[in-house]
Amino acid sequence: MIAKIGDIYVVYEERLQQYAACQVIRIKEQASSRHKVLAAVLELDWHSDQLPTEVELQHIKPLVCNYYFWNDRWDYSFVDANVPKHYRLVGNIPPLIEAECNSYASWRTGGSLYRQLQWEAIPAELRARFKAAAGSDEQVNIAGFPAKLSTSTIRQGALEQLEDWSELHKLPCLTAIHTSHPYKPELIDYLRDTPFITELSLDDPRATELDFTGTSLNRLILKADDVESLTLPKGLSQLSLVGTVSEKLRIYAEHDGKELLLMVDKQATSHYGLSQLGALNIRGVADIDLAELAGQFPHLHELRIWGAPGYAANMGKIVKLIGLHTFTTYDLFGFTGEEFPLPDTLPQLSMLWLDSLPADAAKTIKARYKKAAASGLDLSVTKPRKPEWMAENLTNPFRDWDGREHITSTNAKKAMNLYKKMLGELGALEKQAASGMNAAEVHAALAALVTDFTATLNKMDSRSGFIETIEREEIYEVLHDLLKNTKLNLAESGIKVDLDKLIDIFDAERDF
C-alpha cells in the first residue's frame, strides 16, 4: 500500500496495549527512479482500544510533544511511502498541519505518544525542575568534576571519583549514564528515585545477579559475560548484551520479552528466558543456523543480522517466523536464491533489506520479490558479491566501501590493498623485533609506517574528497586495530608501544 496525502493510519502499540495513529501530510517525489518516494508522517494525539470512528477522525489533533527536551513541537518525519503491512488505513482528511519537513526516519507510530504519556505521569514539580534547568549554563560539581546543570548524558570520565550516586540529583536533566562502576544497590536506589534516567550502560557490572525493577530505564547496555540472572524493568524496550553471554543467563522480562528488542554479539545460543521475544539484532555473526534460531525465537517480528562477514545455514527456515515483518542482513553469505522463502510464505513481511550477499542469490531474490515490491514491500537488495570478490574481501575491513555511492571501485580496491600492505609490513616488523631489533628502531619504523599509511589516504582523497565523517571513523578503527594487535605482539619481545602517540601522528598528518 502506497501512502497518500491525508491518509490516517493506525497501528497497535504494544507498550500502550492500544492503537496509535498518524497522518500523511506530504509526499516527496524523488528526482531519480533509483530513490524511493517518501511520505511525511505526523504523529497524532489519539490512542484507543478500538479503531477510530468517523466522528473521532473529524476531531483528531496532532500530538504536541513537550517531553524531556522537546518544547511544544509536532513530531513528523519523512519515511518510505510504502506503508508497512501491519498498519491499517482508517480514513483520509485534509492534512492537519502545513510545515516543511527536514527529518528522516522509519515508520514508528506510537513511540512519541508513549514517551509523552510517560512524561506526563512524572510529578509536575520534577518536570518543572527539568524544564527550568534545560536551558541553563550554570555549572555544578559532581565529585570534583564540573558539569553543566543541563547535562543529559554523563560518562565514566566524569564519574571516576564518584562514591555517592545521589550526587547525580544535582543534574535535573540527566537521562543517560555510561559507567564502568560496578552494579551496586546504591546505583539501583538512585535509578528508582529518578524517573528521568532512561538509558544505562554498565561496562563492567561485576555481579552475577542484576535487578532493575522499579527503574524507568528504556534502554540497557550491559557487558554480560558473568551475568546469570537479569531482571528487567517494566517498559524497557531495548537490551544490548555486549561480549560473550553466559550460558547460565536467564532474563526476566515483562511478557517474556514480547515488546523487547534484544541485541547480542555473534550468536544467540539460547532464548535466555525470552520465549516471546519480539525483535532480535545479532552483530558480528560468523555462522548462524536459522532453523535453530527460529526454534528459539518463534515470535520474532523483527530480525536483523550483521555478518563478520558470516554464513547462514537453513535460510529457508525463516518461514517459521510467521509474524516476521522486518528482515535485514548485511555481509551474510552461504545461501542461494532458490533456498530463500517465496513472498507468499512470509505474509507479514513489510521490509526486506539484504546488503552484501551472494550475487546469484541477489538476482533470484530480486526477481521473485519484484511483484511484492510493486505492491508496497520495502525491498532493498544491494551489493551482490561474486565468488571472486568474496575470496578477496572477506578479511578486508574496507569491503563496505565497494558499492558506496560516492566511492569509486578504484578507491575501494586501493583501500583494500593499503590494508593488506600495512598488515604485511607490521607483521614483518614484528618478526624483526623478535630477532633483536631495538625499541628505538621499532618506534621509528612504526612512526614511518603510520605516516606512509596516512599519506596514501591523503593522496587518494585529494581528487574527489570521498573520505567523509563515516569513512574517517572507519579508517581510524582499522588503523587502531592494526596497531593494537602489533602492540600486543611486540610486548612478547619486551617492546612497549605508545599507541596514543602513533594515533597522534595519524591525526597530525591526515588532510581529511
Coordinates of C-alpha atoms in Angstrom, one line a residue, residues 39-487:
A39 CA 5.9 10.4 2.8
A40 CA 5.9 12.9 5.7
V41 CA 4.1 11.3 8.6
L42 CA 2.7 13.2 11.5
E43 CA 2.1 11.6 14.9
L44 CA -1.4 12.2 16.2
D45 CA -2.8 12.8 19.7
W46 CA -5.1 9.7 19.8
H47 CA -5.0 6.2 21.3
S48 CA -7.7 3.7 22.0
D49 CA -8.6 0.0 22.4
Q50 CA -10.8 0.4 19.3
L51 CA -10.3 1.8 15.8
P52 CA -11.3 5.4 15.4
T53 CA -14.8 6.3 14.4
E54 CA -15.6 8.9 11.6
V55 CA -16.6 11.4 14.3
E56 CA -13.2 10.9 16.1
L57 CA -11.3 11.4 12.8
Q58 CA -13.0 14.8 12.3
H59 CA -11.8 15.9 15.7
I60 CA -8.4 14.3 15.8
K61 CA -5.4 16.6 16.5
P62 CA -1.6 16.5 16.0
L63 CA 0.4 15.3 19.0
V64 CA 2.1 18.2 20.8
C65 CA 5.4 16.9 22.3
N66 CA 6.9 18.5 25.3
Y67 CA 8.6 15.6 26.9
Y68 CA 12.3 16.0 28.0
F69 CA 14.0 18.4 25.7
W70 CA 11.0 18.8 23.3
N71 CA 9.2 22.1 23.6
D72 CA 5.7 22.0 22.3
R73 CA 6.7 20.6 18.9
W74 CA 4.9 18.4 16.4
D75 CA 6.6 15.1 15.6
Y76 CA 6.8 14.4 11.8
S77 CA 9.4 12.9 9.5
F78 CA 9.8 11.6 6.0
V79 CA 9.5 7.8 5.8
D80 CA 9.3 5.3 2.9
A81 CA 5.9 5.8 1.2
N82 CA 5.4 2.1 1.3
V83 CA 3.1 1.5 4.3
P84 CA 4.0 -1.5 6.5
K85 CA 1.5 -4.3 6.3
H86 CA 0.6 -4.2 10.0
Y87 CA -0.6 -0.5 9.6
R88 CA -4.4 0.0 8.9
L89 CA -5.9 2.7 6.8
V90 CA -8.8 4.2 8.6
G91 CA -9.6 7.4 6.8
N92 CA -8.5 10.4 4.8
I93 CA -8.9 14.0 5.8
P94 CA -7.1 17.3 4.8
P95 CA -3.6 17.5 6.3
L96 CA -3.8 18.7 9.9
I97 CA -0.6 20.9 9.5
E98 CA 1.4 22.5 6.8
A99 CA 5.1 22.6 7.5
E100 CA 8.4 21.9 5.9
C101 CA 9.9 18.5 6.8
N102 CA 13.7 18.1 7.2
S103 CA 14.0 14.9 9.2
Y104 CA 14.0 11.3 8.0
A105 CA 13.1 8.2 10.0
S106 CA 11.2 4.9 9.7
W107 CA 7.6 4.0 10.5
R108 CA 7.5 4.2 14.3
T109 CA 4.0 5.4 15.1
G110 CA 3.2 5.5 18.8
G111 CA 6.7 6.0 20.1
S112 CA 6.3 9.7 20.8
L113 CA 2.9 9.2 22.2
Y114 CA 4.2 6.6 24.6
R115 CA 7.0 8.9 25.7
Q116 CA 4.6 11.8 26.1
L117 CA 2.3 9.8 28.3
Q118 CA 5.3 8.5 30.4
W119 CA 6.4 12.1 30.8
E120 CA 3.0 13.3 32.0
A121 CA 3.0 10.5 34.6
I122 CA 6.0 12.1 36.3
P123 CA 5.2 14.5 39.1
A124 CA 4.7 18.1 37.9
E125 CA 7.3 19.6 40.2
L126 CA 10.0 17.3 38.8
R127 CA 9.0 18.1 35.3
A128 CA 9.2 21.8 36.0
R129 CA 12.6 21.4 37.6
F130 CA 13.8 19.6 34.4
K131 CA 12.5 22.3 32.1
A132 CA 14.0 25.1 34.2
A133 CA 17.4 23.5 34.0
A134 CA 17.3 22.5 30.4
G135 CA 18.4 25.9 29.0
S136 CA 20.8 26.8 31.9
D137 CA 24.6 27.3 31.5
E138 CA 25.1 27.0 35.3
Q139 CA 27.8 24.7 36.4
V140 CA 27.6 22.2 39.3
N141 CA 30.3 20.0 40.9
I142 CA 29.9 16.2 40.6
A143 CA 32.6 14.5 42.8
G144 CA 35.1 17.1 41.8
F145 CA 34.1 17.2 38.1
P146 CA 32.4 20.3 36.7
A147 CA 29.2 19.7 34.8
K148 CA 26.5 21.8 33.3
L149 CA 23.2 21.8 35.1
S150 CA 21.6 20.9 31.8
T151 CA 23.7 17.8 31.3
S152 CA 21.7 15.0 29.8
T153 CA 24.4 12.3 29.4
I154 CA 27.2 11.6 31.8
R155 CA 30.1 9.2 31.1
Q156 CA 32.8 7.5 33.1
G157 CA 35.3 10.3 32.8
A158 CA 33.1 12.5 34.9
L159 CA 32.3 9.6 37.3
E160 CA 35.9 8.5 38.2
Q161 CA 35.8 9.9 41.7
L162 CA 32.1 9.3 42.3
E163 CA 31.3 7.5 45.6
D164 CA 27.7 8.6 46.2
W165 CA 25.3 8.1 43.4
S166 CA 22.8 10.5 45.0
E167 CA 25.2 13.3 43.9
L168 CA 23.7 13.0 40.5
H169 CA 20.5 14.5 41.8
K170 CA 22.3 17.8 41.2
L171 CA 21.7 17.2 37.5
P172 CA 17.9 17.6 36.9
C173 CA 18.1 16.8 33.2
L174 CA 20.2 13.7 33.4
T175 CA 18.7 10.9 31.2
A176 CA 21.7 8.6 30.4
I177 CA 24.6 7.2 32.4
H178 CA 27.5 5.3 30.8
T179 CA 29.8 4.0 33.5
S180 CA 32.5 1.4 34.4
H181 CA 31.4 1.4 38.1
P182 CA 30.0 -1.9 39.3
Y183 CA 26.4 -2.8 39.8
K184 CA 25.5 -1.9 43.4
P185 CA 22.3 -1.4 45.4
E186 CA 23.2 2.4 45.8
L187 CA 23.1 2.8 42.0
I188 CA 19.7 1.0 41.8
D189 CA 18.3 3.1 44.6
Y190 CA 19.3 6.2 42.7
L191 CA 17.7 4.9 39.5
R192 CA 14.5 4.1 41.2
D193 CA 14.4 7.6 42.8
T194 CA 15.0 9.3 39.4
P195 CA 12.2 8.9 36.8
F196 CA 14.3 10.7 34.1
I197 CA 17.1 8.1 33.7
T198 CA 16.0 6.1 30.6
E199 CA 19.4 4.8 29.5
L200 CA 22.1 3.0 31.4
S201 CA 25.4 1.4 30.1
L202 CA 27.4 -0.8 32.5
D203 CA 30.8 -1.7 31.1
D204 CA 31.7 -4.0 34.0
P205 CA 28.8 -4.9 36.3
R206 CA 30.9 -7.3 38.4
A207 CA 27.8 -9.1 39.6
T208 CA 26.0 -12.3 38.6
E209 CA 22.5 -11.1 39.6
L210 CA 21.1 -7.8 38.4
D211 CA 17.7 -6.5 39.2
F212 CA 16.4 -3.2 37.6
T213 CA 12.8 -3.4 38.6
G214 CA 11.3 -0.1 39.7
T215 CA 13.5 1.9 37.4
S216 CA 12.4 4.0 34.4
L217 CA 15.0 2.5 32.0
N218 CA 14.1 2.3 28.4
R219 CA 17.5 1.2 27.1
L220 CA 20.0 -1.0 29.0
I221 CA 23.5 -1.9 27.7
L222 CA 25.5 -4.5 29.6
K223 CA 28.7 -6.4 29.4
A224 CA 27.1 -9.7 30.3
D225 CA 30.0 -12.2 30.5
D226 CA 29.3 -13.2 34.1
V227 CA 25.7 -12.3 34.5
E228 CA 23.4 -15.2 35.3
S229 CA 20.2 -13.5 36.4
L230 CA 18.9 -10.3 34.9
T231 CA 15.5 -8.8 35.9
L232 CA 14.3 -6.0 33.6
P233 CA 12.1 -3.1 34.5
K234 CA 8.6 -2.7 33.1
G235 CA 8.7 -0.6 29.9
L236 CA 12.3 -1.5 28.8
S237 CA 12.3 -1.5 25.0
Q238 CA 16.0 -2.3 24.2
L239 CA 18.5 -4.6 25.8
S240 CA 22.0 -4.7 24.4
L241 CA 24.3 -7.5 25.7
V242 CA 27.9 -6.8 24.8
G243 CA 30.5 -9.6 24.5
T244 CA 30.1 -13.2 25.3
V245 CA 26.9 -14.1 27.0
S246 CA 26.9 -16.7 29.8
E247 CA 25.2 -19.9 29.1
K248 CA 23.6 -19.6 32.5
L249 CA 21.9 -16.3 31.8
R250 CA 18.2 -16.1 32.5
I251 CA 16.4 -12.9 31.7
Y252 CA 13.1 -12.0 33.4
A253 CA 11.1 -9.5 31.3
E254 CA 7.6 -8.2 31.1
H255 CA 5.5 -10.5 28.8
D256 CA 8.7 -12.7 28.3
G257 CA 10.2 -10.1 26.0
K258 CA 7.2 -9.6 23.6
E259 CA 7.8 -5.8 23.4
L260 CA 11.6 -6.1 23.7
L261 CA 14.5 -5.6 21.2
L262 CA 17.4 -7.8 22.2
M263 CA 20.9 -7.0 20.7
V264 CA 23.6 -9.6 21.1
D265 CA 27.1 -10.2 19.6
K266 CA 28.0 -13.1 17.3
Q267 CA 25.1 -15.5 18.2
A268 CA 22.1 -16.2 20.4
T269 CA 22.7 -19.6 21.9
S270 CA 19.5 -19.7 23.9
H271 CA 16.3 -17.7 24.3
Y272 CA 17.6 -16.8 27.8
G273 CA 14.0 -17.0 29.1
L274 CA 12.7 -14.6 26.5
S275 CA 10.3 -17.1 24.9
Q276 CA 8.1 -14.4 23.4
L277 CA 10.9 -12.1 22.2
G278 CA 9.6 -9.7 19.5
A279 CA 12.8 -8.3 18.0
L280 CA 16.4 -9.6 17.7
N281 CA 19.6 -7.9 16.3
I282 CA 22.7 -10.0 16.1
R283 CA 26.1 -8.3 15.4
G284 CA 29.4 -9.8 14.2
V285 CA 28.0 -13.2 13.1
A286 CA 30.4 -15.8 11.8
D287 CA 28.0 -18.7 11.5
I288 CA 24.3 -18.8 12.2
D289 CA 21.7 -21.6 11.9
L290 CA 18.3 -20.0 11.1
A291 CA 16.4 -23.2 11.8
E292 CA 17.8 -23.2 15.3
L293 CA 17.1 -19.5 15.8
A294 CA 13.5 -19.8 14.5
G295 CA 13.0 -22.6 17.1
Q296 CA 14.4 -20.5 19.9
F297 CA 12.5 -17.3 19.0
P298 CA 9.4 -18.3 17.1
H299 CA 7.5 -15.0 17.8
L300 CA 10.0 -12.6 16.2
H301 CA 8.5 -9.8 14.1
E302 CA 11.9 -8.2 13.5
L303 CA 15.2 -9.9 12.8
R304 CA 18.4 -8.1 11.7
I305 CA 21.8 -9.9 11.2
W306 CA 25.2 -8.3 10.6
G307 CA 27.9 -10.7 9.4
A308 CA 31.5 -10.6 10.4
P309 CA 31.1 -11.5 7.5
G310 CA 29.1 -14.6 8.2
Y311 CA 27.5 -17.7 6.8
A312 CA 23.8 -18.7 7.2
A313 CA 22.6 -22.2 7.3
N314 CA 18.9 -23.1 6.7
M315 CA 17.9 -19.7 5.4
G316 CA 14.6 -21.1 4.2
K317 CA 13.5 -21.8 7.8
I318 CA 12.7 -18.1 8.5
V319 CA 9.3 -19.1 7.1
K320 CA 8.7 -20.5 10.7
L321 CA 8.6 -16.9 11.8
I322 CA 5.0 -16.3 10.8
G323 CA 4.8 -12.8 12.3
L324 CA 8.0 -11.6 10.7
H325 CA 7.6 -8.1 9.2
T326 CA 11.2 -6.8 9.2
F327 CA 14.2 -8.9 8.0
T328 CA 17.6 -7.4 7.2
T329 CA 21.0 -8.8 6.6
Y330 CA 24.5 -7.3 6.0
D331 CA 27.6 -9.3 4.8
L332 CA 25.7 -12.6 5.1
F333 CA 26.5 -15.5 2.7
G334 CA 26.1 -19.2 2.4
F335 CA 22.6 -19.3 0.9
T336 CA 21.0 -19.4 -2.5
G337 CA 18.1 -17.6 -4.1
E338 CA 16.2 -20.8 -4.5
E339 CA 16.5 -21.5 -0.8
F340 CA 15.2 -18.1 0.2
P341 CA 11.5 -18.1 1.1
L342 CA 9.0 -17.1 -1.6
P343 CA 7.0 -13.9 -0.9
D344 CA 3.7 -15.7 -0.1
T345 CA 5.4 -17.7 2.6
L346 CA 6.2 -14.6 4.6
P347 CA 2.7 -12.9 4.6
Q348 CA 3.5 -10.2 7.2
L349 CA 6.8 -9.1 5.6
S350 CA 7.0 -5.3 5.2
M351 CA 10.7 -4.7 5.0
L352 CA 13.3 -6.9 3.3
W353 CA 16.8 -5.4 3.1
L354 CA 19.7 -7.6 2.0
D355 CA 23.0 -5.8 1.7
S356 CA 26.2 -7.6 0.6
L357 CA 25.1 -11.1 -0.3
P358 CA 25.9 -13.8 -2.9
A359 CA 25.4 -12.4 -6.4
D360 CA 23.3 -15.4 -7.6
A361 CA 21.0 -15.2 -4.6
A362 CA 20.6 -11.4 -5.1
K363 CA 19.5 -11.9 -8.7
T364 CA 16.9 -14.6 -7.9
I365 CA 15.5 -12.8 -4.8
K366 CA 15.1 -9.5 -6.7
A367 CA 13.2 -11.3 -9.5
R368 CA 11.0 -13.2 -7.1
Y369 CA 10.1 -10.2 -4.9
K370 CA 9.6 -7.7 -7.8
K371 CA 5.8 -8.0 -7.7
A372 CA 5.8 -7.7 -3.9
A373 CA 7.8 -4.6 -4.1
A374 CA 5.4 -3.1 -6.6
S375 CA 2.6 -3.8 -4.1
G376 CA 4.3 -2.0 -1.2
L377 CA 7.1 -4.2 0.2
D378 CA 10.1 -2.1 1.3
L379 CA 12.7 -4.0 -0.8
S380 CA 16.4 -3.3 -1.0
V381 CA 18.8 -5.9 -2.4
T382 CA 22.3 -4.3 -2.8
K383 CA 25.9 -5.1 -3.2
P384 CA 25.7 -8.5 -4.9
R385 CA 29.0 -10.3 -4.3
K386 CA 30.6 -12.7 -6.8
P387 CA 32.7 -15.6 -5.6
E388 CA 36.0 -13.9 -6.6
W389 CA 35.0 -10.8 -4.6
M390 CA 34.2 -13.0 -1.6
A391 CA 37.5 -14.8 -1.8
E392 CA 39.4 -11.5 -1.9
N393 CA 37.4 -9.4 0.5
L394 CA 36.1 -11.4 3.4
T395 CA 39.0 -10.3 5.6
N396 CA 39.1 -6.8 4.2
P397 CA 37.8 -4.2 6.7
F398 CA 37.2 -1.7 3.9
R399 CA 35.0 -4.1 2.0
D400 CA 31.9 -2.0 2.6
W401 CA 33.5 0.8 0.6
D402 CA 32.9 -1.3 -2.6
G403 CA 29.5 -0.2 -3.7
R404 CA 29.1 3.1 -1.7
E405 CA 27.6 5.7 -3.9
H406 CA 30.4 8.3 -3.5
I407 CA 33.3 5.9 -3.6
T408 CA 34.8 4.6 -6.8
S409 CA 35.7 1.0 -7.2
T410 CA 39.3 2.1 -7.8
N411 CA 39.5 3.8 -4.4
A412 CA 37.8 0.8 -2.7
K413 CA 40.4 -1.5 -4.2
K414 CA 43.2 0.9 -3.3
A415 CA 42.0 0.9 0.3
M416 CA 41.9 -2.9 0.4
N417 CA 45.5 -3.1 -1.0
L418 CA 46.6 -0.4 1.5
Y419 CA 45.2 -2.5 4.4
K420 CA 47.0 -5.7 3.1
K421 CA 50.3 -3.7 2.7
M422 CA 50.1 -2.3 6.2
L423 CA 49.2 -5.7 7.7
G424 CA 52.2 -7.3 5.9
E425 CA 54.6 -4.6 6.9
L426 CA 53.6 -4.7 10.6
G427 CA 54.0 -8.5 10.5
A428 CA 57.5 -8.1 9.1
L429 CA 58.4 -5.6 11.7
E430 CA 57.2 -7.9 14.5
K431 CA 59.5 -10.6 13.1
Q432 CA 62.4 -8.2 13.0
A433 CA 61.7 -7.2 16.6
A434 CA 61.8 -10.8 17.7
S435 CA 65.2 -11.2 16.0
G436 CA 66.8 -8.4 18.1
M437 CA 65.7 -5.1 16.6
N438 CA 65.9 -2.5 19.4
A439 CA 63.0 -0.5 20.8
A440 CA 64.1 2.9 19.3
E441 CA 64.3 1.3 15.8
V442 CA 60.9 -0.3 16.2
H443 CA 59.3 3.0 17.3
A444 CA 60.9 4.8 14.3
A445 CA 59.7 2.2 11.9
L446 CA 56.1 2.3 13.3
A447 CA 56.0 6.1 13.0
A448 CA 57.2 5.8 9.4
L449 CA 54.5 3.2 8.6
V450 CA 51.7 5.3 10.1
T451 CA 53.0 8.3 8.1
D452 CA 53.1 6.4 4.8
F453 CA 49.6 4.9 5.5
T454 CA 48.2 8.4 6.1
A455 CA 50.0 9.9 3.1
T456 CA 48.5 7.3 0.8
L457 CA 45.0 8.0 2.0
N458 CA 45.6 11.8 1.7
K459 CA 46.6 11.2 -2.0
M460 CA 43.5 9.0 -2.6
D461 CA 41.2 11.7 -1.1
S462 CA 42.9 14.7 -2.8
R463 CA 41.0 14.4 -6.1
S464 CA 37.4 13.7 -5.1
G465 CA 37.2 14.2 -1.3
F466 CA 35.4 10.9 -0.8
I467 CA 36.6 10.5 2.8
E468 CA 33.8 11.9 4.9
T469 CA 33.0 11.5 8.6
I470 CA 32.0 7.8 8.4
E471 CA 35.0 6.9 6.3
R472 CA 37.3 8.8 8.6
E473 CA 36.0 6.9 11.6
E474 CA 36.3 3.6 9.8
I475 CA 40.0 4.4 8.8
Y476 CA 40.7 5.2 12.4
E477 CA 39.2 1.9 13.6
V478 CA 41.2 -0.1 11.1
L479 CA 44.4 1.6 12.0
H480 CA 43.8 1.4 15.7
D481 CA 43.0 -2.4 15.5
L482 CA 46.2 -3.0 13.4
L483 CA 48.4 -1.1 15.8
K484 CA 46.8 -2.6 18.9
N485 CA 47.4 -6.1 17.6
T486 CA 51.0 -5.2 16.8
K487 CA 51.4 -3.6 20.3

